Structures are given as C-alpha cells and as structure tokens.
Amino acid sequence: YGPNGEDAFRGSFDEALEELGASVPQDSTIVDMGCGTGTSTRRLAERFPQANSIVGIDLSPNMVAVGKRLLKLAPKGVDEGGPWVTTIKPDDRIELMVGDAASTGLPDSSAGAV
C-alpha cells in the first residue's frame, strides 16, 4: 500500500467496528485492552468524540511509556512533512496505563464500551 499502508491497515479496524455495530453512549468511558503504544486508543478517541474518556491498558510498561510520550510530543505525520507515519493529535480524554484484563484498577461497571 506504500504511503497509504497505515490508513489501509487502520481502516480495517474501523470497518470491523462498523460491521459489528460498535456504539458508545454519550459521556461514557471506552476501555482499550492491549493498547500497546496507544495507536488503537487514539483511533477510538477520534472515532467516538462523544466518549468522555478513553483508557488504554497494556501489560507492557515500555509500550505504555512510548504511547504517553507520543501523546506528549504529538509528532506530525509524513503527509504533513513530519517524521512520523501519521500525525498524532493530543487528546486530554486519553489515559494510558499498565494493567491487565483481570486487574484493571477501574471501578466495576465504569466503562460504556470495552
């Protein structure tokens, strides 16, 4: 896919959400399990602006640290003359944290979508 590879790959994620009928209630919390560096978490934030917060959880402290740093740096993508694959936009609704599905640290019934 060349320079459009990232969009093609991530677009399949969006298509799957649409096909499954994913919906997010107004002012709810989305939890993204296995978020890695937060790529899918940021995508969910962009796709569901009505969410109050988007929490990305991953087992790897290193991946979470990279994701937090990317949100802070907000590098521009190559299509905007920057060094990154796609532009990363800061979003105060996103929180990335280390955890696992059995022990998220989140209150029971606090998420509108997982």
Coordinates of C-alpha atoms in Angstrom, one line a residue:
Y1 CA 0.0 0.0 0.0
G2 CA 3.0 2.3 0.1
P3 CA 2.5 5.6 1.8
N4 CA -1.2 4.7 2.4
G5 CA -0.4 1.4 4.2
E6 CA -1.1 2.7 7.6
D7 CA -4.5 4.1 6.6
A8 CA -5.4 0.8 4.9
F9 CA -4.4 -1.2 7.9
R10 CA -6.1 1.0 10.5
G11 CA -9.1 1.4 8.2
S12 CA -9.8 -2.3 8.5
F13 CA -10.1 -1.7 12.3
D14 CA -12.7 1.0 11.6
E15 CA -14.6 -1.3 9.2
A16 CA -14.7 -4.1 11.8
L17 CA -16.1 -1.7 14.4
E18 CA -18.8 -0.6 11.9
E19 CA -19.7 -4.1 10.8
L20 CA -20.0 -5.2 14.5
G21 CA -22.3 -2.2 15.1
A22 CA -20.0 -0.7 17.8
S23 CA -21.6 2.2 19.6
V24 CA -20.5 4.3 22.5
P25 CA -23.0 6.1 24.8
Q26 CA -22.6 9.9 25.3
D27 CA -20.1 10.8 28.1
S28 CA -19.1 7.2 28.6
T29 CA -15.7 5.6 29.1
I30 CA -14.1 3.4 26.4
V31 CA -11.5 0.8 27.6
D32 CA -9.0 -0.4 25.0
M33 CA -7.4 -3.6 26.3
G34 CA -3.9 -4.5 24.9
C35 CA -3.4 -0.9 23.7
G36 CA 0.3 -1.2 23.1
T37 CA 1.6 2.3 22.3
G38 CA -2.0 3.6 22.1
T39 CA -2.5 3.6 18.3
S40 CA -5.9 1.9 18.6
T41 CA -6.7 4.0 21.7
R42 CA -6.1 7.3 19.7
R43 CA -8.1 5.9 16.8
L44 CA -11.1 5.1 19.2
A45 CA -10.9 8.6 20.6
E46 CA -11.1 10.1 17.1
R47 CA -13.9 7.8 16.0
F48 CA -16.0 8.3 19.1
P49 CA -15.9 12.0 20.1
Q50 CA -18.9 11.6 22.4
A51 CA -16.8 9.5 24.8
N52 CA -15.9 11.2 28.0
S53 CA -12.6 9.2 28.4
I54 CA -10.7 6.6 26.6
V55 CA -8.5 4.4 28.8
G56 CA -5.8 2.2 27.1
I57 CA -4.5 -0.6 29.2
D58 CA -1.4 -2.8 28.3
L59 CA 0.8 -5.3 30.2
S60 CA 4.0 -3.7 29.0
P61 CA 5.2 -0.6 30.9
N62 CA 7.6 0.1 27.9
M63 CA 4.7 0.2 25.4
V64 CA 2.6 2.5 27.7
A65 CA 5.6 4.8 28.2
V66 CA 6.1 5.1 24.5
G67 CA 2.4 5.8 24.0
K68 CA 2.4 8.5 26.7
R69 CA 5.5 10.1 25.1
L70 CA 3.9 10.1 21.7
L71 CA 0.8 11.9 23.0
K72 CA 3.1 14.5 24.7
L73 CA 5.3 15.0 21.6
A74 CA 2.4 14.9 19.1
P75 CA 4.7 14.4 16.1
K76 CA 3.4 15.3 12.6
G77 CA 2.9 12.6 10.0
V78 CA 4.8 12.3 6.8
D79 CA 1.8 13.7 4.9
E80 CA 2.3 16.9 6.9
G81 CA 6.1 17.0 6.4
G82 CA 6.8 15.3 9.8
P83 CA 8.8 12.3 10.7
W84 CA 6.0 10.0 11.9
V85 CA 3.8 7.6 10.0
T86 CA 0.6 9.5 10.8
T87 CA 0.0 12.7 12.8
I88 CA -0.6 12.1 16.5
K89 CA -3.0 14.6 18.0
P90 CA -3.0 15.2 21.7
D91 CA -6.3 14.4 23.4
D92 CA -6.9 15.1 27.1
R93 CA -9.6 12.3 27.2
I94 CA -6.9 9.6 26.7
E95 CA -5.2 7.9 29.6
L96 CA -2.7 5.1 29.0
M97 CA -1.9 2.7 31.9
V98 CA -0.2 -0.5 32.8
G99 CA -2.6 -3.3 33.7
D100 CA -4.3 -6.5 32.6
A101 CA -7.9 -7.6 32.0
A102 CA -8.2 -9.3 35.4
S103 CA -6.9 -6.3 37.3
T104 CA -7.5 -3.0 35.5
G105 CA -7.8 -0.8 38.6
L106 CA -11.0 0.6 37.1
P107 CA -14.2 0.7 39.2
D108 CA -16.8 -2.0 38.4
S109 CA -19.2 -1.0 35.6
S110 CA -17.3 2.1 34.8
A111 CA -16.9 1.5 31.1
G112 CA -19.5 2.1 28.4
A113 CA -17.5 0.1 25.8
V114 CA -14.6 -2.3 26.0

